[in-house]
C-alpha positions as a Markdown table, in Angstrom:
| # | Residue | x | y | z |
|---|---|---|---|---|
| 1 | Unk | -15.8 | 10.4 | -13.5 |
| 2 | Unk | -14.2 | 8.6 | -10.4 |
| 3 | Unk | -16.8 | 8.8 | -7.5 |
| 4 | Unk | -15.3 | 11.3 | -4.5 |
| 5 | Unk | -14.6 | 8.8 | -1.6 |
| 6 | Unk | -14.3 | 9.7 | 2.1 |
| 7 | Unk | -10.3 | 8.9 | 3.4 |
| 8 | Unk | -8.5 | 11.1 | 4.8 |
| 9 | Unk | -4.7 | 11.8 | 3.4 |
| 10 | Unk | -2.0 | 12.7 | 4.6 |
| 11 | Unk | -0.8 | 13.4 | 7.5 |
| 12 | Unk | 1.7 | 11.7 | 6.7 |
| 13 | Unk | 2.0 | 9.2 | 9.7 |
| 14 | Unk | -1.3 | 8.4 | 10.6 |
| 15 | Unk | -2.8 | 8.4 | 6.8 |
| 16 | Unk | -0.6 | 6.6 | 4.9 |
| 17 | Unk | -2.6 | 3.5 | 4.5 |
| 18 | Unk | -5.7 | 5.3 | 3.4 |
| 19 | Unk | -3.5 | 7.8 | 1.0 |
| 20 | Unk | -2.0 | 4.4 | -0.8 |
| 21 | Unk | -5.6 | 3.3 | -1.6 |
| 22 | Unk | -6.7 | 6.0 | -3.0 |
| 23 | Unk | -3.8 | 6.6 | -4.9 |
| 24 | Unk | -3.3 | 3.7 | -6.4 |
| 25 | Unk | -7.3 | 3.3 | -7.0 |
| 26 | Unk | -6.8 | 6.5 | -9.0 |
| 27 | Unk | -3.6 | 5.8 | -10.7 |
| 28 | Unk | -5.4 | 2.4 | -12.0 |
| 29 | Unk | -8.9 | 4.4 | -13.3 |
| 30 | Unk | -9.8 | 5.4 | -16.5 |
| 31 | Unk | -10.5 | 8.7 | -15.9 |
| 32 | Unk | -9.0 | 11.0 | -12.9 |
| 33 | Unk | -10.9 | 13.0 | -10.4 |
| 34 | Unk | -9.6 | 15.7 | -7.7 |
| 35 | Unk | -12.3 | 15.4 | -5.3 |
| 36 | Unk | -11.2 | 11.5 | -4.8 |
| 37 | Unk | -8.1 | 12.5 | -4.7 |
| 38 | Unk | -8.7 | 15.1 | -1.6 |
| 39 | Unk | -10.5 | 11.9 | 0.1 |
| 40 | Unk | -13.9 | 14.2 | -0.7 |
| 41 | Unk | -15.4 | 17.3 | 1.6 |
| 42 | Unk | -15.4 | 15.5 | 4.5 |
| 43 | Unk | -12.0 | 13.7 | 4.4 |
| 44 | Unk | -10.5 | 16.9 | 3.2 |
| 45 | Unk | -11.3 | 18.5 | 6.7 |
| 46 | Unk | -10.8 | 15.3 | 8.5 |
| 47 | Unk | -7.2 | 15.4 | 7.1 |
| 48 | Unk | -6.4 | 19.0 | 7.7 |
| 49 | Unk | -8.7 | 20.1 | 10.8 |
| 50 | Unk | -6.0 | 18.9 | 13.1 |
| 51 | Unk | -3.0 | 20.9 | 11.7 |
| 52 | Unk | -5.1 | 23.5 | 10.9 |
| 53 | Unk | -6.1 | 23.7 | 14.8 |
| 54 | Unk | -2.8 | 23.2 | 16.2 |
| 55 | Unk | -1.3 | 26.4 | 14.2 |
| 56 | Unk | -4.5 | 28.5 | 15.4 |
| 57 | Unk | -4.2 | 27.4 | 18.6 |
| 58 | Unk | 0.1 | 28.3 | 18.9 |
| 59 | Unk | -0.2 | 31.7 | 17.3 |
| 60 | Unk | -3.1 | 33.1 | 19.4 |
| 61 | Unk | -2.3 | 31.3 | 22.6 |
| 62 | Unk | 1.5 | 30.3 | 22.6 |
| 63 | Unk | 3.6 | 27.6 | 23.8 |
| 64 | Unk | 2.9 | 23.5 | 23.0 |
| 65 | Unk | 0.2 | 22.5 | 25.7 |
| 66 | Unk | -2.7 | 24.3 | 24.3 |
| 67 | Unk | -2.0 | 23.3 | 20.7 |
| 68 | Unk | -0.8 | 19.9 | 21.9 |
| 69 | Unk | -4.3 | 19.2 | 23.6 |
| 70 | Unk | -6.3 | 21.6 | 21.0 |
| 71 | Unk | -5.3 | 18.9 | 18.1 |
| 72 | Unk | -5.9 | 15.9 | 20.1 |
| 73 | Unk | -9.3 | 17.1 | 20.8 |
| 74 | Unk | -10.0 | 17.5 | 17.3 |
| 75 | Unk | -9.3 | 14.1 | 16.6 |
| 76 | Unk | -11.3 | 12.3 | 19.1 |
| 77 | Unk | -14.4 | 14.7 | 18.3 |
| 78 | Unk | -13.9 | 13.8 | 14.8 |
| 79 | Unk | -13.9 | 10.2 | 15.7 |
| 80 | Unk | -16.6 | 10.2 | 18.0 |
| 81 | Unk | -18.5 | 12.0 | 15.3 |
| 82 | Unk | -18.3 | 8.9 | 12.8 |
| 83 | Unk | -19.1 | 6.5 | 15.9 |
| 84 | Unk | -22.3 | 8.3 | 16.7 |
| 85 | Unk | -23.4 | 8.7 | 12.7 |
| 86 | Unk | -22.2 | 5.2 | 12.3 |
| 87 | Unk | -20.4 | 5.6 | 9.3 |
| 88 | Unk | -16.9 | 4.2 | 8.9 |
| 89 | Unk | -14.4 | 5.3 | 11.3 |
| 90 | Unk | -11.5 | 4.2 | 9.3 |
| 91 | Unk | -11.3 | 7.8 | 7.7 |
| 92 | Unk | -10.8 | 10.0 | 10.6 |
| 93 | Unk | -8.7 | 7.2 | 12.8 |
| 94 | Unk | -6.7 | 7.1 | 9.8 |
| 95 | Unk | -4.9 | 10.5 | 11.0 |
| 96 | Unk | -5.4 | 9.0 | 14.8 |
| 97 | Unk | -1.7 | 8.5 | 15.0 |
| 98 | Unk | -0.2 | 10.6 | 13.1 |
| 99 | Unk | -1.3 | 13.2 | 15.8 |
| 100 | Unk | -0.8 | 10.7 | 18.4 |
| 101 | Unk | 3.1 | 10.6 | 18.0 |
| 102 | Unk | 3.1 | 14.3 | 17.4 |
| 103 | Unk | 1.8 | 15.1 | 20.6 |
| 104 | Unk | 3.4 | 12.7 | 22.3 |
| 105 | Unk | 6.8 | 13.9 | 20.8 |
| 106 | Unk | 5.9 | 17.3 | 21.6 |
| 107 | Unk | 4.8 | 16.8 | 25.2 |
| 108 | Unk | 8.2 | 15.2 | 25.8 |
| 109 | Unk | 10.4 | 17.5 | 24.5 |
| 110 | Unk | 7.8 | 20.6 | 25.6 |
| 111 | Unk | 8.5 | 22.2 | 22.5 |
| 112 | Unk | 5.6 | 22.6 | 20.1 |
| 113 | Unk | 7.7 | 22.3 | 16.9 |
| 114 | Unk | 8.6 | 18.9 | 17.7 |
| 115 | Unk | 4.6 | 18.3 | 17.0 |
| 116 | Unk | 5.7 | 18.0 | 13.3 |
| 117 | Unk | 9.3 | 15.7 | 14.1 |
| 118 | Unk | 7.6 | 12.3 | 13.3 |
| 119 | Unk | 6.3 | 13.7 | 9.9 |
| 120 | Unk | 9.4 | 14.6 | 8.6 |
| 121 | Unk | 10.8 | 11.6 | 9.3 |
| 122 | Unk | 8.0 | 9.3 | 7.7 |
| 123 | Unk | 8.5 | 11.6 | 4.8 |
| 124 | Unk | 12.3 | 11.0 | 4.5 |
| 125 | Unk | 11.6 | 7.3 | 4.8 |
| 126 | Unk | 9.1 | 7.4 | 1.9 |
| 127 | Unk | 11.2 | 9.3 | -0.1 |
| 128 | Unk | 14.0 | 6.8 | 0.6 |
| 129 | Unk | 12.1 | 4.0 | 0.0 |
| 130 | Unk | 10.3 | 5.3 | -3.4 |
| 131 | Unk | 13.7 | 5.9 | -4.5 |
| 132 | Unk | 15.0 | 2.3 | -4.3 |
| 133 | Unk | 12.6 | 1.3 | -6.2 |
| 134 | Unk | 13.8 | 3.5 | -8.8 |
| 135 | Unk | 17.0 | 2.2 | -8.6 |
| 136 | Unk | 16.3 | -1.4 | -8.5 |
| 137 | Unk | 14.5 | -1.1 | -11.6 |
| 138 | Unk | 10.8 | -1.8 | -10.4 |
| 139 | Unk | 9.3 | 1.6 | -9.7 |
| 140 | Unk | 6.2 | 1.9 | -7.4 |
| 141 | Unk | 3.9 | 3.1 | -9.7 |
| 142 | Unk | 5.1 | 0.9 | -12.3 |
| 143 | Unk | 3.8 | -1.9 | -10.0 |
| 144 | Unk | 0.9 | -0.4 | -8.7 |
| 145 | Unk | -0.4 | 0.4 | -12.5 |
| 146 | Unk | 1.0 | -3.2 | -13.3 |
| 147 | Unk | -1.4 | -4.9 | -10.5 |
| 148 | Unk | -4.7 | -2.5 | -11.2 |
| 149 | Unk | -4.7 | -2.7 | -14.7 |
| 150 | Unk | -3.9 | -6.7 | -14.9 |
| 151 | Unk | -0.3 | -5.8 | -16.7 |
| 152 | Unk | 1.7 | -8.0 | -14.5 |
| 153 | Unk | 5.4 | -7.1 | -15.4 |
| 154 | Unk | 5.2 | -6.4 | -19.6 |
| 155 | Unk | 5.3 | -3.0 | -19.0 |
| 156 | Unk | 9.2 | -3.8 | -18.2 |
| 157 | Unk | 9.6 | -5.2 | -21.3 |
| 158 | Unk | 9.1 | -1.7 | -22.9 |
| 159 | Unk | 11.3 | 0.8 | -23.0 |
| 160 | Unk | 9.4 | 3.5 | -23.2 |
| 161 | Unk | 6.7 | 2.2 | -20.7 |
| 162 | Unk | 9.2 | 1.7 | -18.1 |
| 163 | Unk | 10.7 | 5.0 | -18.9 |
| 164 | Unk | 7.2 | 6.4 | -18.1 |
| 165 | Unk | 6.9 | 4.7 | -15.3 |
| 166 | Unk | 10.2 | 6.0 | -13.7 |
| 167 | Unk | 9.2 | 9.2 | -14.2 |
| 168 | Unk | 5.9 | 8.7 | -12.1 |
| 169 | Unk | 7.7 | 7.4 | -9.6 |
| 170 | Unk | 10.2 | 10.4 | -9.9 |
| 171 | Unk | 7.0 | 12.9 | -9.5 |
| 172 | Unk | 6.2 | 11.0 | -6.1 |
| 173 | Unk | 9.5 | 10.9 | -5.1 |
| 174 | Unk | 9.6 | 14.6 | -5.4 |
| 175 | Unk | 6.8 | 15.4 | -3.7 |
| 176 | Unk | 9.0 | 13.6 | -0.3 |
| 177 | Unk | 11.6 | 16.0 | -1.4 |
| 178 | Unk | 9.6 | 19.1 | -1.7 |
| 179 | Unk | 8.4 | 18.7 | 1.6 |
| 180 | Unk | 11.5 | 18.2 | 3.7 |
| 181 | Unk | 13.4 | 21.0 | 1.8 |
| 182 | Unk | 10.9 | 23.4 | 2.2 |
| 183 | Unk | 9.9 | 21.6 | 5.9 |
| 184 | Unk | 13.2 | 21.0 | 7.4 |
| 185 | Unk | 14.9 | 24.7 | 7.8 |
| 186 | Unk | 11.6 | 26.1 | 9.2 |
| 187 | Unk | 11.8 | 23.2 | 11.9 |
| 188 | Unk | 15.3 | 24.1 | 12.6 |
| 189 | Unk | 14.7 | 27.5 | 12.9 |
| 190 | Unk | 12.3 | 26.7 | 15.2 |
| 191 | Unk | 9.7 | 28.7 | 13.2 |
| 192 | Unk | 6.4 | 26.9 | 14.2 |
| 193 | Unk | 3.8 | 28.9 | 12.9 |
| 194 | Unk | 5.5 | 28.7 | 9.5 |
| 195 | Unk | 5.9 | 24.8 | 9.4 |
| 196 | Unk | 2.1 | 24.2 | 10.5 |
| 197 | Unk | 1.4 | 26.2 | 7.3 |
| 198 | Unk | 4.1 | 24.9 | 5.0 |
| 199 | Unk | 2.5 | 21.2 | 6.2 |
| 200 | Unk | -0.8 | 22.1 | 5.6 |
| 201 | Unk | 0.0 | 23.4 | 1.8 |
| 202 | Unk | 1.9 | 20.5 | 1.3 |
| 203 | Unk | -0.6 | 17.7 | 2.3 |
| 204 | Unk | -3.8 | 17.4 | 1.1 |
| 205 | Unk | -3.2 | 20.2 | -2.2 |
| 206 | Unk | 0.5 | 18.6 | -3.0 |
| 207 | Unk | -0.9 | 15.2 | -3.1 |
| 208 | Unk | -3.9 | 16.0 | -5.3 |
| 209 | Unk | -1.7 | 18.0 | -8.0 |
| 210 | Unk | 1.3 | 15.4 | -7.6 |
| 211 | Unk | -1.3 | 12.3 | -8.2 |
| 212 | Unk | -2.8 | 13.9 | -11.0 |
| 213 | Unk | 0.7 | 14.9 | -13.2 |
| 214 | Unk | 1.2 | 10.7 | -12.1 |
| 215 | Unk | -2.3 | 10.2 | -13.9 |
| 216 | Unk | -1.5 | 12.0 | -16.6 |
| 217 | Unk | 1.9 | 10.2 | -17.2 |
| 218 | Unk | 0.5 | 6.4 | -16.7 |
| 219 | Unk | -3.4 | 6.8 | -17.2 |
| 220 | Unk | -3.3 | 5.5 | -20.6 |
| 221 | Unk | -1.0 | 2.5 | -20.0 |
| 222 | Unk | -3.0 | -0.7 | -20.7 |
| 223 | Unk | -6.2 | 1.1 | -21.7 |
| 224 | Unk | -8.1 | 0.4 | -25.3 |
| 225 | Unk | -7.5 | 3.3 | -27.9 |
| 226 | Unk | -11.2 | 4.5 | -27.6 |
| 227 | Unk | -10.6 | 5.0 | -23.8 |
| 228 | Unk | -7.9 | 7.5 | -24.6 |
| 229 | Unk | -9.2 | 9.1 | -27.1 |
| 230 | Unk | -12.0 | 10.0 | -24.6 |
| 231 | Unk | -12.3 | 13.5 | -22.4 |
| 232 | Unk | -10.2 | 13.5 | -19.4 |
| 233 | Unk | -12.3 | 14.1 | -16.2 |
| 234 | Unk | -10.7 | 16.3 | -13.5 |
């Protein structure tokens, strides 16, 4: 079984870099493992403390300033944590600026649902950009999986490979989807509360369940028959 490792996902701005890696480590394993794909325990609340803070703080106190700060606070503590154990900081700066441009955007504005503007936006530019890969005819998992598992481009010479491939891609693409259509009309209705939640749901769990229906499509590309025939680990 894959080996949990500490990276925070998904806010979607500030964790992108760290959600790839782990992602594509995963998609290119033999065997497929939800802890990793949560970023472990302490990536898991690394990635969701913030939000998850920012929502507390607007329904018991109100307004964007309290929130605004509450989340910003969070991330620094979590940062200076890591400093002062002297473990990698990369995992909690990873969602640094995602709530940076959050706050930032809703300090401007003074309107605490603009807190999640940025992410919807990174989110409709991922989906775009998964999506012309799909069209172009090299998919992103298809060249991810191609890359890991030392397949080059031959899986394009098979139908059915690149079939499978598009539909891994289609899977992440969805996951974009599902999170703006669901997202969108609770920013525009200005129903804060309700987005924080939706965003939460939709990071760190979506990701996991979305990478491991990927897994399930692709994991056996390029690997011996005895590694197929063996357990999946989850």
């Amino acid at each position: 079984m894959s080996e949990p490792t500490e990276a925070s996902e998904p806010s979607e701005t500030g964790g992108a870099a760290a959600t790839a890696a782990r992602g594509a480590q995963l998609l290119g394993g033999e065997d497929f493992s939800f802890a990793a794909a949560i970023g472990g325990p302490r990536g898991f609340v690394e990635s969701i403390l913030p939000g998850l803070v920012f929502v507390v703080a607007y329904i018991t106190v109100g307004g964007f300033q309290v929130p605004v700060i509450a989340s910003v606070v969070v991330v620094v503590a979590m940062v200076a944590a890591r400093l002062i154990q002297r473990t990698p900081v990369t995992q909690a700066l990873s969602g640094v600026l995602g709530v940076a441009l959050g706050a930032v955007w809703a300090w401007r504005s003074g309107d605490a649902g603009e807190y999640f503007l940025p992410g919807l936006w990174i989110n409709a530019a991922y989906l775009a950009a998964v999506l012309i890969t799909m069209i172009v005819g090299w998919p992103v998992v298809g060249i991810a999986v191609g890359l890991l598992r030392g397949l080059g481009t031959s899986w394009r010479k098979d139908r059915a490979l690149r079939r499978r491939m598009q539909l891994a891609t289609a899977v992440l693409a969805a996951t974009f989807l599902l999170r703006l259509v669901v997202q969108v009309p609770l920013y525009m209705s200005d129903n804060v509360a309700a987005l924080g939640t939706a965003k939460l749901a939709m990071g760190v769990p979506l990701f996991a369940l979305s990478l491991w229906v990927m897994w399930l499509l692709v994991g056996s590309v390029g690997r011996p028959q005895a590694a197929r025939d063996q357990p999946q680990q989850t």
